[in-house]
Amino acid sequence: MICKLANYADAERIDTLRGRLRKEGVESYLVKFDESHLLITENPSDRAATLLAESALVTHQFRLGTPYQLTSRRYHPADTTIAFADVLIGGEYVHVIAGPCAIESEPIARELATLMQKSGLVFFRGGLFKPRTSPYSFQGLGESGLSILRELKNMGMLLVTEALDDRCLRLLADIVDVIQIGSRNMHNFSLLRAVGELGKPVLLKRGMAATLEEFLMAAEYIVISGNRNVILCERGIRTVSDHTRNTLDLSAIPFLKRETHLPVIVDPSHGTGRRELVPAMSRAAVAAGADGVMIEIHPQPSIAWSDGDQSMFPADLPTLLLDIDRIAAAIGRKLWKKSSKN
Ligand code: PEP
Ligand code: MN
């Protein structure tokens, strides 16, 4: 339940109310959302509901009927847009975020960023800290690669990079524009809270075995921690199908767009694990209403240190962008390219 608090509600009175709720076993969160101060609880017991209803501090109550609340479109009907200076995610434009799975070296990163800039793309993805299934696989350049991220930033790219834990968050906080929380960490609630408190835009990937309700509840952890700039990313789930690495759940896009006001993007690279399927699934994602796609590219996928099989050849990027632009136009949207704004 979301309770809107009266303007005169001060810390002492709110603490008293929260203490009384705690005595009933009810956890509550105090959140500033838009201009309102909200006290948010799970749908409470009758006694707790009476406490809230009788409190003069509570001016409005919203029972949404779903466990996710602040992320729900029922509470906030308008789309959330996330601004990076003049670039918006979640508005009329569709974005293509591209880059290598892992940052391997400065020359490769520069080469890809230069190529992307020629195509008008601004969001560069690339991991320094890689969550690999095998501890023997390349784990990312780690801290020693931070200077490469700085170089890319100096080139004018907006950076999307994964944080695996609090230490990564501290190292990346001042450099990157979007912190990625990967599929394997979607259920890491302390990391979700920490990235919420950091306040930087977050790209939250769906857990590979998570329902959409669990996905939205993970986003809810970030939003109640004070950060509503969350981009949801469908990246495929585990199913019986084994012709692809994961099964890209395209129906998640229209479902999430109905249920939540947060932007939704799709990762067809991890979603399929197969480069040759990435263009078709990217087109399908945009047609289904995604606010963007995130794809892996590498100048020489056959020798990439991770995920080469799903990395596109740079030469195939222009055709993909053209196709995405045409599909976006068919549903009243547009591919965001730097030249289209400047
Ligand atoms: C990634 O995007 O680099 C990644 C590891 O993806 P996921 O968390 O979806 O596996
Ligand atoms: Mn990868």
Short mmCIF file of N, CA, C and O in Angstrom, two decimals, residues 71-169:
data_model
loop_
_atom_site.label_atom_id
_atom_site.label_comp_id
_atom_site.label_asym_id
_atom_site.label_seq_id
_atom_site.Cartn_x
_atom_site.Cartn_y
_atom_site.Cartn_z
N THR A 71 6.91 0.99 -9.07
CA THR A 71 7.25 0.73 -10.47
C THR A 71 6.00 0.51 -11.32
O THR A 71 6.09 0.38 -12.53
N SER A 72 4.85 0.47 -10.67
CA SER A 72 3.62 0.13 -11.39
C SER A 72 3.05 1.32 -12.15
O SER A 72 3.02 2.45 -11.65
N ARG A 73 2.57 1.03 -13.34
CA ARG A 73 1.90 2.08 -14.12
C ARG A 73 0.57 2.48 -13.48
O ARG A 73 0.04 3.55 -13.74
N ARG A 74 0.04 1.60 -12.65
CA ARG A 74 -1.23 1.96 -11.98
C ARG A 74 -0.99 3.12 -11.03
O ARG A 74 -1.86 3.95 -10.82
N TYR A 75 0.21 3.16 -10.44
CA TYR A 75 0.49 4.30 -9.56
C TYR A 75 0.96 5.51 -10.37
O TYR A 75 0.60 6.64 -10.08
N HIS A 76 1.79 5.25 -11.38
CA HIS A 76 2.39 6.35 -12.15
C HIS A 76 2.16 6.09 -13.64
O HIS A 76 2.95 5.42 -14.28
N PRO A 77 1.05 6.58 -14.19
CA PRO A 77 0.69 6.22 -15.57
C PRO A 77 1.67 6.72 -16.65
O PRO A 77 1.82 6.07 -17.68
N ALA A 78 2.33 7.84 -16.41
CA ALA A 78 3.19 8.39 -17.48
C ALA A 78 4.52 7.64 -17.57
O ALA A 78 5.07 7.20 -16.55
N ASP A 79 5.04 7.51 -18.79
CA ASP A 79 6.35 6.87 -18.98
C ASP A 79 7.43 7.59 -18.20
O ASP A 79 7.48 8.83 -18.20
N THR A 80 8.32 6.83 -17.57
CA THR A 80 9.53 7.44 -16.99
C THR A 80 10.54 7.61 -18.10
O THR A 80 10.77 6.68 -18.89
N THR A 81 11.14 8.79 -18.20
CA THR A 81 12.23 9.00 -19.16
C THR A 81 13.49 9.32 -18.37
O THR A 81 13.42 9.92 -17.29
N ILE A 82 14.61 8.86 -18.88
CA ILE A 82 15.88 9.06 -18.19
C ILE A 82 16.76 9.93 -19.08
O ILE A 82 17.01 9.59 -20.24
N ALA A 83 17.18 11.06 -18.54
CA ALA A 83 17.90 12.04 -19.37
C ALA A 83 19.40 11.97 -19.15
O ALA A 83 19.88 11.90 -18.01
N PHE A 84 20.13 11.96 -20.25
CA PHE A 84 21.60 12.07 -20.24
C PHE A 84 21.90 13.30 -21.08
O PHE A 84 22.00 13.19 -22.31
N ALA A 85 21.94 14.46 -20.45
CA ALA A 85 21.99 15.74 -21.17
C ALA A 85 20.84 15.75 -22.20
O ALA A 85 19.69 15.59 -21.82
N ASP A 86 21.15 15.82 -23.51
CA ASP A 86 20.07 15.93 -24.49
C ASP A 86 19.58 14.57 -24.99
O ASP A 86 18.76 14.50 -25.90
N VAL A 87 20.08 13.49 -24.42
CA VAL A 87 19.67 12.15 -24.86
C VAL A 87 18.68 11.58 -23.85
O VAL A 87 18.97 11.55 -22.65
N LEU A 88 17.53 11.13 -24.35
CA LEU A 88 16.51 10.57 -23.44
C LEU A 88 16.31 9.09 -23.72
O LEU A 88 16.18 8.70 -24.88
N ILE A 89 16.26 8.30 -22.67
CA ILE A 89 15.84 6.91 -22.84
C ILE A 89 14.42 6.81 -22.29
O ILE A 89 14.12 7.33 -21.21
N GLY A 90 13.56 6.18 -23.08
CA GLY A 90 12.19 5.99 -22.62
C GLY A 90 11.21 6.97 -23.23
O GLY A 90 10.04 6.96 -22.89
N GLY A 91 11.66 7.78 -24.15
CA GLY A 91 10.76 8.72 -24.82
C GLY A 91 10.37 8.20 -26.20
O GLY A 91 10.21 7.00 -26.39
N GLU A 92 10.30 9.12 -27.17
CA GLU A 92 9.85 8.69 -28.50
C GLU A 92 10.94 7.93 -29.26
O GLU A 92 10.66 7.14 -30.15
N TYR A 93 12.20 8.16 -28.88
CA TYR A 93 13.31 7.53 -29.61
C TYR A 93 13.61 6.11 -29.12
O TYR A 93 13.43 5.80 -27.95
N VAL A 94 14.12 5.31 -30.07
CA VAL A 94 14.59 3.96 -29.77
C VAL A 94 16.11 4.01 -29.80
O VAL A 94 16.69 4.65 -30.67
N HIS A 95 16.76 3.34 -28.85
CA HIS A 95 18.22 3.39 -28.78
C HIS A 95 18.86 2.06 -29.14
O HIS A 95 18.31 0.99 -28.85
N VAL A 96 20.04 2.15 -29.73
CA VAL A 96 20.87 0.96 -29.89
C VAL A 96 22.12 1.20 -29.04
O VAL A 96 22.89 2.14 -29.27
N ILE A 97 22.25 0.36 -28.02
CA ILE A 97 23.43 0.38 -27.15
C ILE A 97 24.32 -0.74 -27.69
O ILE A 97 23.84 -1.85 -27.90
N ALA A 98 25.58 -0.44 -27.97
CA ALA A 98 26.42 -1.48 -28.57
C ALA A 98 27.81 -1.45 -27.95
O ALA A 98 28.19 -0.48 -27.28
N GLY A 99 28.54 -2.52 -28.19
CA GLY A 99 29.91 -2.59 -27.68
C GLY A 99 30.29 -4.04 -27.45
O GLY A 99 29.48 -4.95 -27.64
N PRO A 100 31.52 -4.25 -27.02
CA PRO A 100 31.97 -5.62 -26.82
C PRO A 100 31.38 -6.21 -25.54
O PRO A 100 30.95 -5.46 -24.66
N CYS A 101 31.40 -7.54 -25.46
CA CYS A 101 30.99 -8.17 -24.21
C CYS A 101 31.89 -7.64 -23.10
O CYS A 101 31.42 -7.04 -22.13
N ALA A 102 33.19 -7.83 -23.29
CA ALA A 102 34.17 -7.34 -22.31
C ALA A 102 35.12 -6.36 -22.99
O ALA A 102 35.43 -6.53 -24.17
N ILE A 103 35.56 -5.38 -22.24
CA ILE A 103 36.59 -4.49 -22.76
C ILE A 103 37.92 -5.24 -22.68
O ILE A 103 38.30 -5.72 -21.61
N GLU A 104 38.56 -5.40 -23.84
CA GLU A 104 39.79 -6.21 -23.88
C GLU A 104 41.04 -5.36 -23.97
O GLU A 104 42.09 -5.70 -23.42
N SER A 105 40.95 -4.27 -24.72
CA SER A 105 42.12 -3.40 -24.86
C SER A 105 41.66 -2.03 -25.32
O SER A 105 40.55 -1.89 -25.86
N GLU A 106 42.53 -1.04 -25.14
CA GLU A 106 42.16 0.31 -25.56
C GLU A 106 41.97 0.41 -27.09
O GLU A 106 40.99 1.00 -27.54
N PRO A 107 42.88 -0.18 -27.90
CA PRO A 107 42.67 -0.04 -29.35
C PRO A 107 41.33 -0.63 -29.82
O PRO A 107 40.64 -0.02 -30.64
N ILE A 108 40.96 -1.78 -29.28
CA ILE A 108 39.68 -2.38 -29.72
C ILE A 108 38.51 -1.50 -29.27
O ILE A 108 37.58 -1.23 -30.03
N ALA A 109 38.57 -1.05 -28.04
CA ALA A 109 37.47 -0.21 -27.52
C ALA A 109 37.35 1.07 -28.35
O ALA A 109 36.24 1.48 -28.74
N ARG A 110 38.47 1.68 -28.67
CA ARG A 110 38.47 2.92 -29.47
C ARG A 110 37.93 2.67 -30.87
O ARG A 110 37.14 3.45 -31.40
N GLU A 111 38.38 1.56 -31.46
CA GLU A 111 37.95 1.23 -32.82
C GLU A 111 36.42 1.10 -32.85
O GLU A 111 35.75 1.65 -33.74
N LEU A 112 35.87 0.39 -31.86
CA LEU A 112 34.42 0.19 -31.84
C LEU A 112 33.69 1.51 -31.57
O LEU A 112 32.67 1.80 -32.21
N ALA A 113 34.22 2.29 -30.66
CA ALA A 113 33.56 3.56 -30.33
C ALA A 113 33.57 4.49 -31.54
O ALA A 113 32.58 5.17 -31.83
N THR A 114 34.68 4.51 -32.27
CA THR A 114 34.77 5.38 -33.45
C THR A 114 33.74 4.95 -34.50
O THR A 114 33.03 5.78 -35.08
N LEU A 115 33.67 3.65 -34.69
CA LEU A 115 32.71 3.12 -35.65
C LEU A 115 31.27 3.44 -35.23
O LEU A 115 30.42 3.84 -36.04
N MET A 116 30.99 3.31 -33.94
CA MET A 116 29.65 3.60 -33.46
C MET A 116 29.34 5.08 -33.65
O MET A 116 28.21 5.44 -34.03
N GLN A 117 30.32 5.92 -33.40
CA GLN A 117 30.08 7.36 -33.55
C GLN A 117 29.75 7.70 -35.00
O GLN A 117 28.92 8.55 -35.27
N LYS A 118 30.41 7.00 -35.93
CA LYS A 118 30.10 7.24 -37.36
C LYS A 118 28.65 6.89 -37.66
O LYS A 118 28.03 7.47 -38.55
N SER A 119 28.09 5.94 -36.91
CA SER A 119 26.69 5.57 -37.11
C SER A 119 25.75 6.40 -36.24
O SER A 119 24.54 6.15 -36.23
N GLY A 120 26.29 7.31 -35.46
CA GLY A 120 25.46 8.19 -34.62
C GLY A 120 25.08 7.60 -33.27
O GLY A 120 24.20 8.13 -32.59
N LEU A 121 25.70 6.48 -32.89
CA LEU A 121 25.35 5.86 -31.60
C LEU A 121 26.18 6.48 -30.47
O LEU A 121 27.34 6.82 -30.65
N VAL A 122 25.56 6.59 -29.30
CA VAL A 122 26.29 7.20 -28.17
C VAL A 122 26.47 6.27 -26.97
O VAL A 122 27.35 6.50 -26.15
N PHE A 123 25.63 5.25 -26.85
CA PHE A 123 25.73 4.39 -25.66
C PHE A 123 26.65 3.21 -25.95
O PHE A 123 26.36 2.36 -26.78
N PHE A 124 27.78 3.18 -25.23
CA PHE A 124 28.77 2.12 -25.40
C PHE A 124 28.67 1.16 -24.22
O PHE A 124 28.76 1.56 -23.07
N ARG A 125 28.47 -0.12 -24.51
CA ARG A 125 28.45 -1.13 -23.45
C ARG A 125 29.79 -1.86 -23.43
O ARG A 125 30.48 -1.95 -24.45
N GLY A 126 30.18 -2.37 -22.32
CA GLY A 126 31.41 -3.16 -22.25
C GLY A 126 31.75 -3.40 -20.79
O GLY A 126 31.71 -2.48 -19.98
N GLY A 127 32.05 -4.67 -20.47
CA GLY A 127 32.29 -5.00 -19.07
C GLY A 127 33.77 -5.01 -18.71
O GLY A 127 34.61 -5.44 -19.51
N LEU A 128 34.06 -4.51 -17.53
CA LEU A 128 35.42 -4.65 -16.96
C LEU A 128 35.42 -5.76 -15.93
O LEU A 128 36.45 -6.34 -15.63
N PHE A 129 34.26 -5.99 -15.35
CA PHE A 129 34.11 -7.02 -14.31
C PHE A 129 33.08 -8.01 -14.86
O PHE A 129 31.90 -7.68 -14.98
N LYS A 130 33.53 -9.18 -15.24
CA LYS A 130 32.64 -10.10 -15.94
C LYS A 130 32.19 -11.25 -15.03
O LYS A 130 33.02 -11.90 -14.40
N PRO A 131 30.89 -11.49 -14.98
CA PRO A 131 30.37 -12.61 -14.18
C PRO A 131 30.42 -13.89 -15.02
O PRO A 131 29.49 -14.19 -15.74
N ARG A 132 31.50 -14.62 -15.00
CA ARG A 132 31.65 -15.79 -15.87
C ARG A 132 31.25 -17.07 -15.15
O ARG A 132 31.52 -17.22 -13.95
N THR A 133 30.68 -17.98 -15.89
CA THR A 133 30.25 -19.26 -15.31
C THR A 133 31.46 -20.02 -14.76
O THR A 133 31.40 -20.62 -13.69
N SER A 134 32.57 -19.98 -15.50
CA SER A 134 33.77 -20.68 -15.06
C SER A 134 34.78 -19.70 -14.46
O SER A 134 35.08 -18.67 -15.06
N PRO A 135 35.32 -20.04 -13.30
CA PRO A 135 36.34 -19.15 -12.72
C PRO A 135 37.62 -19.13 -13.55
O PRO A 135 38.47 -18.26 -13.38
N TYR A 136 37.75 -20.08 -14.49
CA TYR A 136 38.95 -20.13 -15.34
C TYR A 136 38.81 -19.26 -16.58
O TYR A 136 39.76 -19.04 -17.30
N SER A 137 37.56 -18.80 -16.86
CA SER A 137 37.37 -17.93 -18.03
C SER A 137 37.83 -16.51 -17.70
O SER A 137 37.89 -16.12 -16.53
N PHE A 138 38.10 -15.76 -18.76
CA PHE A 138 38.51 -14.35 -18.61
C PHE A 138 37.50 -13.60 -17.74
O PHE A 138 36.30 -13.60 -18.04
N GLN A 139 37.99 -12.97 -16.70
CA GLN A 139 37.10 -12.33 -15.72
C GLN A 139 36.94 -10.82 -15.95
O GLN A 139 36.33 -10.13 -15.14
N GLY A 140 37.53 -10.33 -17.04
CA GLY A 140 37.48 -8.88 -17.29
C GLY A 140 38.78 -8.23 -16.85
O GLY A 140 39.51 -8.79 -16.03
N LEU A 141 39.05 -7.05 -17.42
CA LEU A 141 40.31 -6.37 -17.08
C LEU A 141 40.31 -5.83 -15.65
O LEU A 141 41.35 -5.56 -15.07
N GLY A 142 39.11 -5.67 -15.09
CA GLY A 142 39.02 -5.16 -13.73
C GLY A 142 39.53 -3.72 -13.64
O GLY A 142 39.48 -2.96 -14.61
N GLU A 143 40.04 -3.40 -12.47
CA GLU A 143 40.44 -2.02 -12.17
C GLU A 143 41.42 -1.46 -13.21
O GLU A 143 41.39 -0.27 -13.51
N SER A 144 42.26 -2.33 -13.76
CA SER A 144 43.27 -1.83 -14.69
C SER A 144 42.63 -1.30 -15.99
O SER A 144 43.29 -0.62 -16.76
N GLY A 145 41.35 -1.61 -16.20
CA GLY A 145 40.70 -1.11 -17.41
C GLY A 145 39.96 0.20 -17.22
O GLY A 145 39.38 0.75 -18.17
N LEU A 146 39.99 0.75 -16.00
CA LEU A 146 39.22 1.98 -15.76
C LEU A 146 39.70 3.12 -16.66
O LEU A 146 38.91 3.96 -17.10
N SER A 147 41.01 3.14 -16.96
CA SER A 147 41.55 4.22 -17.81
C SER A 147 40.94 4.13 -19.22
O SER A 147 40.76 5.15 -19.88
N ILE A 148 40.60 2.92 -19.66
CA ILE A 148 39.99 2.79 -20.99
C ILE A 148 38.57 3.39 -20.97
O ILE A 148 38.16 4.09 -21.89
N LEU A 149 37.87 3.15 -19.87
CA LEU A 149 36.53 3.76 -19.75
C LEU A 149 36.64 5.28 -19.78
O LEU A 149 35.84 5.97 -20.42
N ARG A 150 37.69 5.80 -19.11
CA ARG A 150 37.86 7.27 -19.11
C ARG A 150 38.11 7.78 -20.52
O ARG A 150 37.60 8.82 -20.93
N GLU A 151 38.91 7.03 -21.30
CA GLU A 151 39.18 7.40 -22.70
C GLU A 151 37.88 7.47 -23.50
O GLU A 151 37.65 8.40 -24.25
N LEU A 152 37.06 6.44 -23.31
CA LEU A 152 35.80 6.38 -24.07
C LEU A 152 34.90 7.54 -23.68
O LEU A 152 34.21 8.13 -24.51
N LYS A 153 34.93 7.87 -22.41
CA LYS A 153 34.12 8.99 -21.93
C LYS A 153 34.61 10.30 -22.56
O LYS A 153 33.83 11.12 -23.01
N ASN A 154 35.95 10.42 -22.63
CA ASN A 154 36.51 11.62 -23.27
C ASN A 154 36.15 11.71 -24.74
O ASN A 154 36.07 12.79 -25.31
N MET A 155 35.93 10.56 -25.35
CA MET A 155 35.49 10.57 -26.76
C MET A 155 34.03 11.00 -26.88
O MET A 155 33.52 11.15 -27.99
N GLY A 156 33.34 11.09 -25.76
CA GLY A 156 31.93 11.54 -25.79
C GLY A 156 30.93 10.41 -25.71
O GLY A 156 29.74 10.62 -25.92
N MET A 157 31.41 9.18 -25.43
CA MET A 157 30.46 8.08 -25.34
C MET A 157 29.78 8.08 -23.97
O MET A 157 30.38 8.51 -22.97
N LEU A 158 28.55 7.59 -23.93
CA LEU A 158 27.86 7.34 -22.67
C LEU A 158 28.08 5.87 -22.34
O LEU A 158 27.86 5.00 -23.19
N LEU A 159 28.53 5.58 -21.12
CA LEU A 159 29.02 4.24 -20.80
C LEU A 159 28.06 3.42 -19.97
O LEU A 159 27.52 3.90 -18.96
N VAL A 160 27.87 2.18 -20.40
CA VAL A 160 27.04 1.21 -19.66
C VAL A 160 27.96 0.07 -19.25
O VAL A 160 28.51 -0.62 -20.11
N THR A 161 28.14 -0.12 -17.95
CA THR A 161 29.09 -1.14 -17.46
C THR A 161 28.54 -1.84 -16.24
O THR A 161 27.92 -1.21 -15.37
N GLU A 162 28.83 -3.12 -16.16
CA GLU A 162 28.28 -3.92 -15.06
C GLU A 162 29.09 -3.78 -13.76
O GLU A 162 30.32 -3.75 -13.77
N ALA A 163 28.34 -3.70 -12.66
CA ALA A 163 28.95 -3.77 -11.32
C ALA A 163 28.53 -5.10 -10.70
O ALA A 163 27.34 -5.44 -10.69
N LEU A 164 29.52 -5.83 -10.19
CA LEU A 164 29.21 -7.14 -9.60
C LEU A 164 28.96 -7.03 -8.10
O LEU A 164 28.34 -7.92 -7.52
N ASP A 165 29.50 -5.98 -7.49
CA ASP A 165 29.41 -5.86 -6.03
C ASP A 165 29.67 -4.41 -5.62
O ASP A 165 29.89 -3.54 -6.48
N ASP A 166 29.70 -4.17 -4.32
CA ASP A 166 29.89 -2.81 -3.80
C ASP A 166 31.22 -2.20 -4.25
O ASP A 166 31.31 -1.01 -4.53
N ARG A 167 32.24 -3.05 -4.29
CA ARG A 167 33.56 -2.54 -4.67
C ARG A 167 33.52 -2.01 -6.12
O ARG A 167 34.02 -0.92 -6.41
N CYS A 168 32.91 -2.79 -7.02
CA CYS A 168 32.77 -2.33 -8.41
C CYS A 168 31.99 -1.01 -8.45
O CYS A 168 32.34 -0.09 -9.19
N LEU A 169 30.92 -0.95 -7.66
CA LEU A 169 30.10 0.27 -7.66
C LEU A 169 30.96 1.49 -7.32
O LEU A 169 30.87 2.53 -7.97
#
